[in-house]
Amino acid sequence: MRVRMGEGRSLGRPFGWLWAAYAVSAVGTWLAFDAFPLIAITVLDAGPARVSALAAAGLLVGAAVAVPLGPWVEFRRKRPVMIAMDLVRCAALLSLPAAFLLGGLGFVQLLVVSVVVAAADIAFTAASGACLKALVRPEDLVVANGRLESTNWTALMLGPPLGGAAIGLFGPLVTVTANAASFVLSAAGIRAIGGTEPRPAHAPETGARLRGGDLLEGWRHILTSPALRPLFLNQILVAGLIMATAPVLAVLMLGRLGFAPWQYALAFAAPCVGGLVGSRLAGRLASRFGRPRTMLVFGTLRACWLPGLAFVRPGVAGLVLVIAVELGLITCMGVFNPLQAAYRLEHTPSDRVARVLSAWSVTGKLTIAGMTALWGLLAGLTGPRTAVAIAGVLSLATPALLLRARRALSGPDVLTQVSPSASVKSEGEGGTINDRDQEHREAGRPAGLPQGAPGDRQPQRPRLREGDVRARMALDGVGEGHRGHRPLRGAPQRLRGPGTDAHPHE
C-alpha cells in the first residue's frame, strides 16, 4: 500500500524548532570544515603524522568513548541530553580560542577536544533520533528526514566556501568560534520545543547501574533483525568505501593530475545540489513508486558511480567527469538517505532507538577510520588510481545486501510490531491498545501505536486492517534526528556530504 507523504504540509511547531536548531548547527559545522587540521598545521606547525593522528583519534577514541553513552541516553529524557551535548561541544570548542589568546594552545588539547566533540556528537545523534520519532507522526517520518537532509546539503554547498573565505581573512579559530556559537543557538531551539517530555518507560531506578548487556543491545537488535541487518551492512560498507577514497582521490587530483585547490573544491561542492534535489524528491518518489522499490533502485544506483572516479584525467574534461560522477552519486544518496532513516526508525522499538542509533554511528565511524587507513596503505602499494578503482569495483557488490533485504523491504508497511495486549501511554494519556483501536482506525493510523509508544520486547505480528499505515521507527547520516547525517565536528574529513556516515544522518 502506498501512502501520500504530504511533502508541503506543516509538521507542527515542535518539529519546526527542531528543524531550525538543526539548520543553524549544520551551517556552523560546515563553516568550520577542516578547521582542526588547519589549526594543527598553521598554528601548531604539526606535520603529516600528527595531522593524521588527529583525524584517527577523533574517530576511533571518540567512537570508543561513545559506546556506553548509547544506553545512558536511552534511559533519559532526550531533549535535556541534546541540550547538554550541545553545551559540552560549545565549551570544548571555545577552549581552543581561549587557550590561543592566553598563549597555551597545544596539540594535546586539540586532540582532547576532537575526542570530546566526537563522543558528544554520537550521543547527540542517538538522542535526536528518538526525539524526532516522538515529535513526528509515523507517516511523516520520510518528509521530516527529507527536510533535514535537504537542509544539510544546502549548508554543505554554502558553508565550506564561506568558511574558507573567513579562514583566509581571520584564521581557522574564528570559524571554530562560530561553530561553538551555533551549538548555543541549537540548544536554544531545542529548548523552545516546549511541552513535557515523559520519562522513558523502561528507565532504571535512580542510581541503578547499567548492565553489560545494555551496551550491546543496539548491535543485538540490528544484527538479529532481518529488516535492519542487510541495510546496516550495506550502509556501513558503502560509506566506508566512499570515505576511504577521499584522501586517495585528493592525492591523485591535487598531486599527480595537477588540479588547483579551487578546482578540487568545486568538484565536490557543486554536485551537492544533487543532494538537495534528491532529498526533496524522496517523498514524492516513494509516494508514486512505493518506498521499497525506491530504496532498492536508488540504493543500487548509489553504488554504481564510484568506479567512474578511477578514470579522471587532467584538465577540464577530468574536472567535468568528477563533477558528473559526484552529482550522480550525491543525488542517489539524497533520495536514499531520508528513506533509509525513516525505515530504520520504523523498525526499531522506541525503547531501543538511542542504542540502535548509537551502535550504528559508532560502527560507521570505526569502519570509516579503518578503511581509510587501509586504503592509504593500498594506494602506497598500487598507486592512487588503482586504489580508487578497487574501491569502485567493491562498491558494485554492495547492492547484493539490499537485494537480500528485498523481501523485508517489500513486506507490509507497518510500524514496529507490538503485542496487541501491551499497555502504552502517551503524554498524560492512558489506555491499552484494544481500548484505542477504533480511534486509531478512524484516524488512518496503526492501531495501538500512539506517538512515541515503546515497542514490546516480545512482539507479535498484528493483523493488518483496512486503513492501517506504516508504523515503525528509530538517525549519522545526519537527516536522522537532529544530526545523524553530519560528519564529526572538526574531524579532518574530505568534502563528501552527509549520508556517508552521518546523519548524520547517519
Short mmCIF file of C-alpha atoms in Angstrom, two decimals:
data_model
loop_
_atom_site.label_atom_id
_atom_site.label_comp_id
_atom_site.label_asym_id
_atom_site.label_seq_id
_atom_site.Cartn_x
_atom_site.Cartn_y
_atom_site.Cartn_z
CA MET A 1 0.00 0.00 0.00
CA ARG A 2 1.25 3.44 -0.90
CA VAL A 3 0.80 6.43 1.38
CA ARG A 4 0.94 10.06 0.36
CA MET A 5 3.83 11.70 2.09
CA GLY A 6 2.33 15.21 2.33
CA GLU A 7 5.56 16.97 1.36
CA GLY A 8 4.20 20.52 1.63
CA ARG A 9 2.27 20.07 4.85
CA SER A 10 3.42 21.55 8.14
CA LEU A 11 4.78 19.02 10.59
CA GLY A 12 3.98 21.19 13.58
CA ARG A 13 5.68 23.79 15.74
CA PRO A 14 7.87 21.34 17.74
CA PHE A 15 9.39 19.93 14.56
CA GLY A 16 9.83 23.47 13.27
CA TRP A 17 12.03 24.33 16.25
CA LEU A 18 13.99 21.08 15.84
CA TRP A 19 14.48 21.86 12.16
CA ALA A 20 15.64 25.41 12.92
CA ALA A 21 18.09 24.12 15.54
CA TYR A 22 19.43 21.62 13.03
CA ALA A 23 19.81 24.25 10.31
CA VAL A 24 21.86 26.65 12.42
CA SER A 25 24.14 23.92 13.72
CA ALA A 26 24.61 22.49 10.20
CA VAL A 27 25.77 25.89 8.97
CA GLY A 28 28.18 26.09 11.91
CA THR A 29 29.53 22.63 11.13
CA TRP A 30 30.33 23.40 7.52
CA LEU A 31 31.71 26.87 8.23
CA ALA A 32 34.31 25.13 10.39
CA PHE A 33 35.01 22.43 7.80
CA ASP A 34 38.59 21.11 8.24
CA ALA A 35 39.28 23.68 10.96
CA PHE A 36 41.10 21.23 13.25
CA PRO A 37 43.78 20.14 10.76
CA LEU A 38 44.20 23.76 9.66
CA ILE A 39 44.78 24.80 13.28
CA ALA A 40 47.27 21.96 13.67
CA ILE A 41 49.15 22.99 10.52
CA THR A 42 49.03 26.78 10.62
CA VAL A 43 49.04 27.46 14.37
CA LEU A 44 50.89 24.46 15.85
CA ASP A 45 53.20 23.66 12.90
CA ALA A 46 52.13 19.98 13.01
CA GLY A 47 53.46 17.62 10.35
CA PRO A 48 51.58 14.97 8.33
CA ALA A 49 51.93 12.31 11.03
CA ARG A 50 50.34 14.48 13.71
CA VAL A 51 47.54 15.64 11.42
CA SER A 52 46.76 12.01 10.54
CA ALA A 53 46.82 11.09 14.23
CA LEU A 54 44.36 13.90 14.93
CA ALA A 55 41.97 12.53 12.31
CA ALA A 56 42.21 8.95 13.58
CA ALA A 57 41.86 9.89 17.25
CA GLY A 58 38.70 11.89 16.68
CA LEU A 59 37.02 8.91 15.04
CA LEU A 60 38.45 5.95 16.94
CA VAL A 61 38.69 7.23 20.51
CA GLY A 62 35.52 9.30 20.20
CA ALA A 63 33.58 6.27 18.98
CA ALA A 64 35.00 4.05 21.74
CA VAL A 65 34.09 6.59 24.42
CA ALA A 66 30.57 6.82 22.98
CA VAL A 67 29.81 3.09 23.37
CA PRO A 68 28.42 3.37 26.94
CA LEU A 69 26.65 6.63 26.07
CA GLY A 70 24.01 4.84 23.98
CA PRO A 71 22.39 3.02 26.93
CA TRP A 72 22.86 6.09 29.12
CA VAL A 73 20.94 8.21 26.61
CA GLU A 74 18.28 5.55 26.11
CA PHE A 75 17.01 5.74 29.69
CA ARG A 76 16.88 9.53 29.94
CA ARG A 77 14.71 12.27 28.55
CA LYS A 78 16.15 13.06 25.16
CA ARG A 79 15.86 16.83 24.89
CA PRO A 80 17.87 17.56 28.06
CA VAL A 81 20.55 15.19 26.76
CA MET A 82 20.61 17.01 23.41
CA ILE A 83 20.94 20.40 25.10
CA ALA A 84 23.70 19.08 27.36
CA MET A 85 25.65 17.66 24.39
CA ASP A 86 25.31 20.98 22.57
CA LEU A 87 26.71 22.86 25.54
CA VAL A 88 29.51 20.34 26.08
CA ARG A 89 30.66 20.76 22.50
CA CYS A 90 30.35 24.53 22.72
CA ALA A 91 32.55 24.61 25.84
CA ALA A 92 35.10 22.23 24.32
CA LEU A 93 35.41 24.28 21.14
CA LEU A 94 35.61 27.63 22.94
CA SER A 95 38.54 26.31 24.95
CA LEU A 96 40.65 26.45 21.76
CA PRO A 97 40.47 30.21 21.02
CA ALA A 98 40.67 30.91 24.76
CA ALA A 99 43.89 28.90 25.06
CA PHE A 100 45.27 30.55 21.93
CA LEU A 101 44.64 34.04 23.32
CA LEU A 102 46.37 33.02 26.56
CA GLY A 103 49.31 31.54 24.67
CA GLY A 104 48.72 27.99 25.89
CA LEU A 105 47.18 26.18 22.90
CA GLY A 106 48.86 22.84 22.28
CA PHE A 107 48.41 19.71 20.20
CA VAL A 108 47.27 17.59 23.16
CA GLN A 109 44.40 19.99 23.85
CA LEU A 110 43.38 19.89 20.20
CA LEU A 111 43.39 16.10 20.39
CA VAL A 112 41.27 16.03 23.56
CA VAL A 113 38.75 18.47 22.12
CA SER A 114 38.49 16.34 18.99
CA VAL A 115 37.66 13.26 21.08
CA VAL A 116 35.14 15.10 23.28
CA VAL A 117 33.35 16.56 20.27
CA ALA A 118 33.25 13.18 18.52
CA ALA A 119 31.79 11.37 21.53
CA ALA A 120 29.24 14.10 22.23
CA ASP A 121 28.24 14.10 18.57
CA ILE A 122 27.39 10.38 18.71
CA ALA A 123 25.39 10.83 21.93
CA PHE A 124 23.50 13.75 20.40
CA THR A 125 22.69 11.76 17.27
CA ALA A 126 21.28 8.91 19.35
CA ALA A 127 19.08 11.24 21.40
CA SER A 128 17.92 13.30 18.42
CA GLY A 129 16.69 10.26 16.51
CA ALA A 130 14.49 9.24 19.43
CA CYS A 131 13.32 12.86 19.79
CA LEU A 132 12.34 13.04 16.12
CA LYS A 133 10.38 9.82 16.41
CA ALA A 134 8.38 11.23 19.32
CA LEU A 135 7.70 14.57 17.61
CA VAL A 136 6.63 13.35 14.16
CA ARG A 137 3.83 11.02 13.18
CA PRO A 138 4.94 7.71 11.58
CA GLU A 139 3.59 8.65 8.15
CA ASP A 140 5.59 11.92 8.24
CA LEU A 141 8.99 10.43 9.03
CA VAL A 142 10.13 10.37 5.40
CA VAL A 143 9.11 14.02 4.90
CA ALA A 144 10.81 15.09 8.14
CA ASN A 145 14.06 13.31 7.31
CA GLY A 146 13.92 14.69 3.76
CA ARG A 147 13.71 18.24 5.09
CA LEU A 148 16.64 17.71 7.44
CA GLU A 149 18.64 16.08 4.64
CA SER A 150 17.99 18.92 2.18
CA THR A 151 18.97 21.45 4.85
CA ASN A 152 22.24 19.64 5.39
CA TRP A 153 23.06 19.59 1.67
CA THR A 154 22.30 23.31 1.43
CA ALA A 155 24.65 24.02 4.33
CA LEU A 156 27.24 21.79 2.68
CA MET A 157 27.07 23.81 -0.52
CA LEU A 158 27.38 27.19 1.19
CA GLY A 159 29.36 26.53 4.38
CA PRO A 160 32.82 25.47 3.12
CA PRO A 161 33.23 28.37 0.65
CA LEU A 162 32.14 30.91 3.27
CA GLY A 163 34.25 29.20 5.91
CA GLY A 164 37.24 29.14 3.58
CA ALA A 165 36.89 32.87 2.99
CA ALA A 166 36.61 33.50 6.74
CA ILE A 167 39.67 31.37 7.43
CA GLY A 168 41.61 33.26 4.76
CA LEU A 169 40.71 36.60 6.34
CA PHE A 170 40.71 35.82 10.07
CA GLY A 171 42.22 32.34 10.58
CA PRO A 172 40.66 28.97 11.49
CA LEU A 173 39.95 29.84 15.14
CA VAL A 174 37.25 32.29 14.01
CA THR A 175 35.28 29.51 12.33
CA VAL A 176 35.68 27.34 15.43
CA THR A 177 34.16 30.17 17.48
CA ALA A 178 31.26 30.46 15.02
CA ASN A 179 30.76 26.71 15.25
CA ALA A 180 30.60 26.90 19.04
CA ALA A 181 28.02 29.71 18.81
CA SER A 182 25.88 27.52 16.56
CA PHE A 183 25.69 24.96 19.36
CA VAL A 184 24.29 27.58 21.72
CA LEU A 185 21.63 28.54 19.18
CA SER A 186 20.87 24.87 18.59
CA ALA A 187 20.37 24.31 22.32
CA ALA A 188 18.04 27.32 22.43
CA GLY A 189 16.00 25.90 19.56
CA ILE A 190 15.65 22.55 21.28
CA ARG A 191 14.62 24.27 24.50
CA ALA A 192 11.95 26.18 22.57
CA ILE A 193 10.24 22.92 21.52
CA GLY A 194 8.41 23.15 24.84
CA GLY A 195 5.96 20.71 26.32
CA THR A 196 6.63 17.99 28.84
CA GLU A 197 8.77 15.09 27.74
CA PRO A 198 7.74 11.90 29.57
CA ARG A 199 10.33 9.81 31.37
CA PRO A 200 11.32 6.73 29.31
CA ALA A 201 9.05 3.82 30.18
CA HIS A 202 11.92 1.42 30.82
CA ALA A 203 14.17 3.83 32.72
CA PRO A 204 16.08 2.11 35.56
CA GLU A 205 15.79 3.17 39.17
CA THR A 206 17.84 6.20 40.20
CA GLY A 207 21.39 5.10 40.97
CA ALA A 208 20.97 1.74 39.25
CA ARG A 209 23.94 0.62 37.19
CA LEU A 210 23.71 -0.25 33.53
CA ARG A 211 24.14 -3.93 32.79
CA GLY A 212 26.75 -5.20 30.39
CA GLY A 213 24.03 -6.39 28.04
CA ASP A 214 22.72 -2.83 27.70
CA LEU A 215 25.97 -1.81 25.98
CA LEU A 216 25.40 -4.37 23.22
CA GLU A 217 21.63 -4.13 22.88
CA GLY A 218 21.83 -1.80 19.88
CA TRP A 219 24.06 -4.17 17.93
CA ARG A 220 21.98 -7.17 19.07
CA HIS A 221 18.80 -5.61 17.75
CA ILE A 222 20.39 -4.65 14.41
CA LEU A 223 22.07 -7.99 13.78
CA THR A 224 19.05 -10.10 14.72
CA SER A 225 16.61 -8.04 12.66
CA PRO A 226 16.05 -9.39 9.13
CA ALA A 227 14.87 -5.91 8.15
CA LEU A 228 17.82 -3.93 9.54
CA ARG A 229 20.83 -6.26 9.27
CA PRO A 230 21.28 -6.14 5.44
CA LEU A 231 20.63 -2.40 5.38
CA PHE A 232 23.16 -1.86 8.18
CA LEU A 233 25.89 -3.85 6.45
CA ASN A 234 25.18 -2.17 3.13
CA GLN A 235 25.31 1.34 4.61
CA ILE A 236 28.49 0.68 6.57
CA LEU A 237 30.33 -0.73 3.55
CA VAL A 238 29.15 1.93 1.09
CA ALA A 239 30.04 4.76 3.47
CA GLY A 240 33.41 3.18 4.24
CA LEU A 241 34.33 2.78 0.57
CA ILE A 242 33.25 6.33 -0.34
CA MET A 243 35.14 7.93 2.54
CA ALA A 244 38.19 5.68 2.13
CA THR A 245 38.74 7.00 -1.39
CA ALA A 246 38.51 10.68 -0.36
CA PRO A 247 42.14 11.26 0.71
CA VAL A 248 43.42 8.98 -2.06
CA LEU A 249 41.49 10.93 -4.67
CA ALA A 250 42.80 14.19 -3.20
CA VAL A 251 46.37 12.95 -3.66
CA LEU A 252 45.59 11.90 -7.23
CA MET A 253 43.86 15.14 -8.26
CA LEU A 254 45.97 17.68 -6.38
CA GLY A 255 49.25 15.86 -6.87
CA ARG A 256 49.69 13.76 -9.97
CA LEU A 257 46.98 15.39 -12.12
CA GLY A 258 47.82 18.96 -11.12
CA PHE A 259 44.36 20.30 -10.29
CA ALA A 260 44.28 23.60 -8.41
CA PRO A 261 42.78 23.59 -4.90
CA TRP A 262 39.80 25.68 -6.06
CA GLN A 263 39.10 23.17 -8.82
CA TYR A 264 39.21 20.31 -6.32
CA ALA A 265 36.81 22.18 -4.00
CA LEU A 266 34.47 22.96 -6.92
CA ALA A 267 34.43 19.31 -7.98
CA PHE A 268 32.93 18.26 -4.65
CA ALA A 269 30.90 21.35 -3.72
CA ALA A 270 28.91 21.90 -6.93
CA PRO A 271 27.41 18.36 -7.02
CA CYS A 272 25.84 18.93 -3.60
CA VAL A 273 22.91 20.47 -5.44
CA GLY A 274 22.06 16.88 -6.35
CA GLY A 275 21.66 16.03 -2.67
CA LEU A 276 19.28 18.95 -2.24
CA VAL A 277 17.19 17.90 -5.24
CA GLY A 278 17.22 14.22 -4.32
CA SER A 279 16.16 14.79 -0.73
CA ARG A 280 13.27 17.00 -1.87
CA LEU A 281 12.13 14.32 -4.33
CA ALA A 282 12.44 11.36 -1.95
CA GLY A 283 8.93 11.60 -0.52
CA ARG A 284 7.30 12.11 -3.92
CA LEU A 285 9.14 9.18 -5.46
CA ALA A 286 8.20 6.95 -2.53
CA SER A 287 4.56 8.02 -2.85
CA ARG A 288 4.45 7.29 -6.56
CA PHE A 289 6.53 4.12 -6.85
CA GLY A 290 6.42 2.79 -3.29
CA ARG A 291 9.17 3.17 -0.72
CA PRO A 292 10.60 -0.39 -1.05
CA ARG A 293 11.12 -0.04 -4.81
CA THR A 294 12.54 3.47 -4.46
CA MET A 295 15.02 2.35 -1.79
CA LEU A 296 16.15 -0.64 -3.85
CA VAL A 297 16.58 1.37 -7.06
CA PHE A 298 18.44 4.34 -5.61
CA GLY A 299 20.37 2.22 -3.11
CA THR A 300 21.65 0.19 -6.05
CA LEU A 301 22.35 3.20 -8.28
CA ARG A 302 24.26 4.82 -5.40
CA ALA A 303 26.88 2.07 -5.67
CA CYS A 304 27.40 2.39 -9.44
CA TRP A 305 29.12 5.78 -9.58
CA LEU A 306 32.34 5.25 -7.61
CA PRO A 307 34.21 3.30 -10.37
CA GLY A 308 33.96 6.36 -12.63
CA LEU A 309 36.37 8.31 -10.42
CA ALA A 310 39.19 5.97 -11.45
CA PHE A 311 39.05 7.43 -15.00
CA VAL A 312 39.71 11.05 -14.03
CA ARG A 313 42.19 12.81 -16.33
CA PRO A 314 43.92 16.21 -16.18
CA GLY A 315 42.23 19.32 -17.45
CA VAL A 316 38.64 20.45 -17.91
CA ALA A 317 37.46 17.06 -19.13
CA GLY A 318 38.65 15.41 -15.93
CA LEU A 319 37.03 18.10 -13.78
CA VAL A 320 33.70 17.67 -15.62
CA LEU A 321 33.94 13.90 -15.17
CA VAL A 322 34.41 14.19 -11.40
CA ILE A 323 31.53 16.67 -11.10
CA ALA A 324 29.24 14.40 -13.15
CA VAL A 325 30.13 11.28 -11.13
CA GLU A 326 29.73 13.09 -7.82
CA LEU A 327 26.44 14.63 -8.95
CA GLY A 328 25.01 11.21 -9.78
CA LEU A 329 26.30 9.70 -6.54
CA ILE A 330 25.06 12.51 -4.30
CA THR A 331 21.65 12.69 -6.00
CA CYS A 332 21.11 8.99 -5.33
CA MET A 333 22.24 9.50 -1.74
CA GLY A 334 19.83 12.41 -1.39
CA VAL A 335 16.90 10.16 -2.31
CA PHE A 336 18.06 7.09 -0.40
CA ASN A 337 19.18 8.64 2.88
CA PRO A 338 15.85 10.03 4.21
CA LEU A 339 14.02 6.85 3.17
CA GLN A 340 16.60 4.73 4.93
CA ALA A 341 16.49 6.93 8.04
CA ALA A 342 12.71 6.63 8.27
CA TYR A 343 12.84 2.87 7.60
CA ARG A 344 15.40 2.37 10.35
CA LEU A 345 13.37 4.39 12.83
CA GLU A 346 10.23 2.46 11.95
CA HIS A 347 11.90 -0.90 12.54
CA THR A 348 13.30 -0.04 15.96
CA PRO A 349 11.13 -0.11 19.10
CA SER A 350 11.02 3.17 20.98
CA ASP A 351 12.83 1.72 24.00
CA ARG A 352 15.88 0.87 21.82
CA VAL A 353 16.14 3.81 19.43
CA ALA A 354 19.06 5.56 21.15
CA ARG A 355 21.07 2.34 21.49
CA VAL A 356 20.47 1.34 17.87
CA LEU A 357 21.44 4.76 16.52
CA SER A 358 24.50 4.88 18.78
CA ALA A 359 25.61 1.40 17.66
CA TRP A 360 25.05 2.34 14.01
CA SER A 361 27.03 5.57 14.35
CA VAL A 362 29.89 4.00 16.32
CA THR A 363 30.25 1.17 13.81
CA GLY A 364 30.19 3.59 10.91
CA LYS A 365 32.91 5.81 12.32
CA LEU A 366 35.15 2.89 13.25
CA THR A 367 34.69 1.36 9.81
CA ILE A 368 35.48 4.63 8.03
CA ALA A 369 38.62 5.10 10.13
CA GLY A 370 39.82 1.55 9.48
CA MET A 371 39.06 1.55 5.75
CA THR A 372 40.63 4.98 5.29
CA ALA A 373 43.86 3.72 6.83
CA LEU A 374 43.70 0.51 4.77
CA TRP A 375 43.17 2.38 1.50
CA GLY A 376 46.06 4.67 2.33
CA LEU A 377 48.31 1.62 2.52
CA LEU A 378 46.76 0.18 -0.63
CA ALA A 379 47.41 3.42 -2.52
CA GLY A 380 51.01 3.33 -1.40
CA LEU A 381 51.41 -0.18 -2.79
CA THR A 382 49.39 0.08 -6.02
CA GLY A 383 49.03 3.79 -6.72
CA PRO A 384 46.10 6.16 -6.07
CA ARG A 385 44.22 5.40 -9.30
CA THR A 386 44.33 1.66 -8.75
CA ALA A 387 43.19 2.05 -5.14
CA VAL A 388 40.19 4.13 -6.26
CA ALA A 389 39.38 1.55 -8.94
CA ILE A 390 39.45 -1.29 -6.40
CA ALA A 391 37.06 0.61 -4.13
CA GLY A 392 34.78 1.19 -7.12
CA VAL A 393 34.71 -2.47 -8.07
CA LEU A 394 33.96 -3.49 -4.48
CA SER A 395 31.15 -0.94 -4.29
CA LEU A 396 29.41 -2.71 -7.17
CA ALA A 397 28.96 -5.76 -4.93
CA THR A 398 27.21 -3.87 -2.11
CA PRO A 399 23.69 -3.85 -3.68
CA ALA A 400 23.62 -7.62 -3.09
CA LEU A 401 22.93 -6.82 0.57
CA LEU A 402 19.95 -4.68 -0.40
CA LEU A 403 18.65 -7.48 -2.59
CA ARG A 404 18.86 -9.78 0.41
CA ALA A 405 16.67 -7.29 2.26
CA ARG A 406 14.23 -7.07 -0.66
CA ARG A 407 11.70 -9.35 0.97
CA ALA A 408 11.68 -7.31 4.18
CA LEU A 409 11.56 -4.01 2.26
CA SER A 410 8.66 -5.24 0.15
CA GLY A 411 6.68 -6.56 3.10
CA PRO A 412 3.71 -4.83 4.68
CA ASP A 413 4.41 -1.21 5.52
CA VAL A 414 3.65 -1.24 9.24
CA LEU A 415 5.18 0.21 12.38
CA THR A 416 7.27 -1.73 14.82
CA GLN A 417 5.10 -4.62 15.84
CA VAL A 418 3.94 -4.76 19.41
CA SER A 419 1.86 -7.11 21.44
CA PRO A 420 -1.85 -6.35 20.99
CA SER A 421 -2.32 -6.51 24.73
CA ALA A 422 0.53 -4.17 25.59
CA SER A 423 -0.31 -1.17 27.72
CA VAL A 424 1.10 2.06 26.38
CA LYS A 425 0.77 5.65 27.48
CA SER A 426 1.29 8.88 25.62
CA GLU A 427 1.99 12.18 27.34
CA GLY A 428 -0.58 12.11 30.06
CA GLU A 429 -2.97 9.65 28.41
CA GLY A 430 -3.54 6.09 29.49
CA GLY A 431 -5.26 3.12 27.98
CA THR A 432 -4.45 -0.12 26.25
CA ILE A 433 -4.10 -0.86 22.61
CA ASN A 434 -7.50 -2.51 22.44
CA ASP A 435 -9.13 0.48 24.14
CA ARG A 436 -7.89 2.80 21.41
CA ASP A 437 -8.24 0.54 18.40
CA GLN A 438 -11.29 2.23 16.94
CA GLU A 439 -9.86 5.71 17.45
CA HIS A 440 -6.68 4.90 15.52
CA ARG A 441 -8.57 3.09 12.82
CA GLU A 442 -10.70 6.15 12.17
CA ALA A 443 -7.60 8.36 12.10
CA GLY A 444 -5.98 6.11 9.49
CA ARG A 445 -3.05 5.35 11.82
CA PRO A 446 -1.73 1.99 13.01
CA ALA A 447 -3.90 0.66 15.77
CA GLY A 448 -2.42 0.91 19.21
CA LEU A 449 0.71 2.87 18.46
CA PRO A 450 0.35 6.43 19.75
CA GLN A 451 3.14 8.82 19.10
CA GLY A 452 6.30 7.72 20.87
CA ALA A 453 4.85 4.46 22.19
CA PRO A 454 7.53 1.92 23.11
CA GLY A 455 7.61 -1.42 21.33
CA ASP A 456 7.11 -4.65 23.23
CA ARG A 457 10.18 -6.76 23.80
CA GLN A 458 8.42 -9.91 22.53
CA PRO A 459 6.39 -8.62 19.59
CA GLN A 460 3.55 -10.48 17.98
CA ARG A 461 2.52 -9.96 14.37
CA PRO A 462 -0.56 -7.72 14.25
CA ARG A 463 -3.37 -8.32 11.82
CA LEU A 464 -3.48 -5.66 9.11
CA ARG A 465 -6.72 -3.73 8.88
CA GLU A 466 -8.00 -1.53 6.11
CA GLY A 467 -6.78 1.99 6.75
CA ASP A 468 -3.66 0.92 8.64
CA VAL A 469 -0.50 2.70 7.54
CA ARG A 470 3.18 2.28 8.13
CA ALA A 471 4.33 2.14 11.72
CA ARG A 472 7.93 1.60 12.66
CA MET A 473 10.64 3.95 13.83
CA ALA A 474 14.16 4.54 15.03
CA LEU A 475 19.05 8.94 12.58
CA ASP A 476 24.86 9.65 11.28
CA GLY A 477 23.52 10.36 8.08
CA VAL A 478 22.70 13.05 9.84
CA GLY A 479 18.96 13.82 8.37
CA GLU A 480 18.37 11.20 11.18
CA GLY A 481 17.07 13.16 14.00
CA HIS A 482 18.99 16.28 14.56
CA ARG A 483 22.42 15.49 13.11
CA GLY A 484 22.53 11.95 12.05
CA HIS A 485 23.99 12.79 8.64
CA ARG A 486 26.65 15.12 9.63
CA PRO A 487 30.36 14.46 9.93
CA LEU A 488 32.21 14.84 13.18
CA ARG A 489 32.75 18.45 14.05
CA GLY A 490 36.32 19.40 13.41
CA ALA A 491 37.27 15.98 12.07
CA PRO A 492 39.52 16.42 9.02
CA GLN A 493 37.28 14.67 6.51
CA ARG A 494 37.15 15.49 2.81
CA LEU A 495 34.09 17.09 1.37
CA ARG A 496 31.73 14.27 0.51
CA GLY A 497 28.45 15.06 2.15
CA PRO A 498 26.01 13.52 4.57
CA GLY A 499 24.78 10.04 4.37
CA THR A 500 28.28 8.59 4.14
CA ASP A 501 28.01 8.41 7.79
CA ALA A 502 26.40 10.60 9.49
CA HIS A 503 23.02 11.86 9.69
CA PRO A 504 24.01 12.03 10.47
CA HIS A 505 22.07 11.23 9.47
CA GLU A 506 23.50 8.71 9.94
#
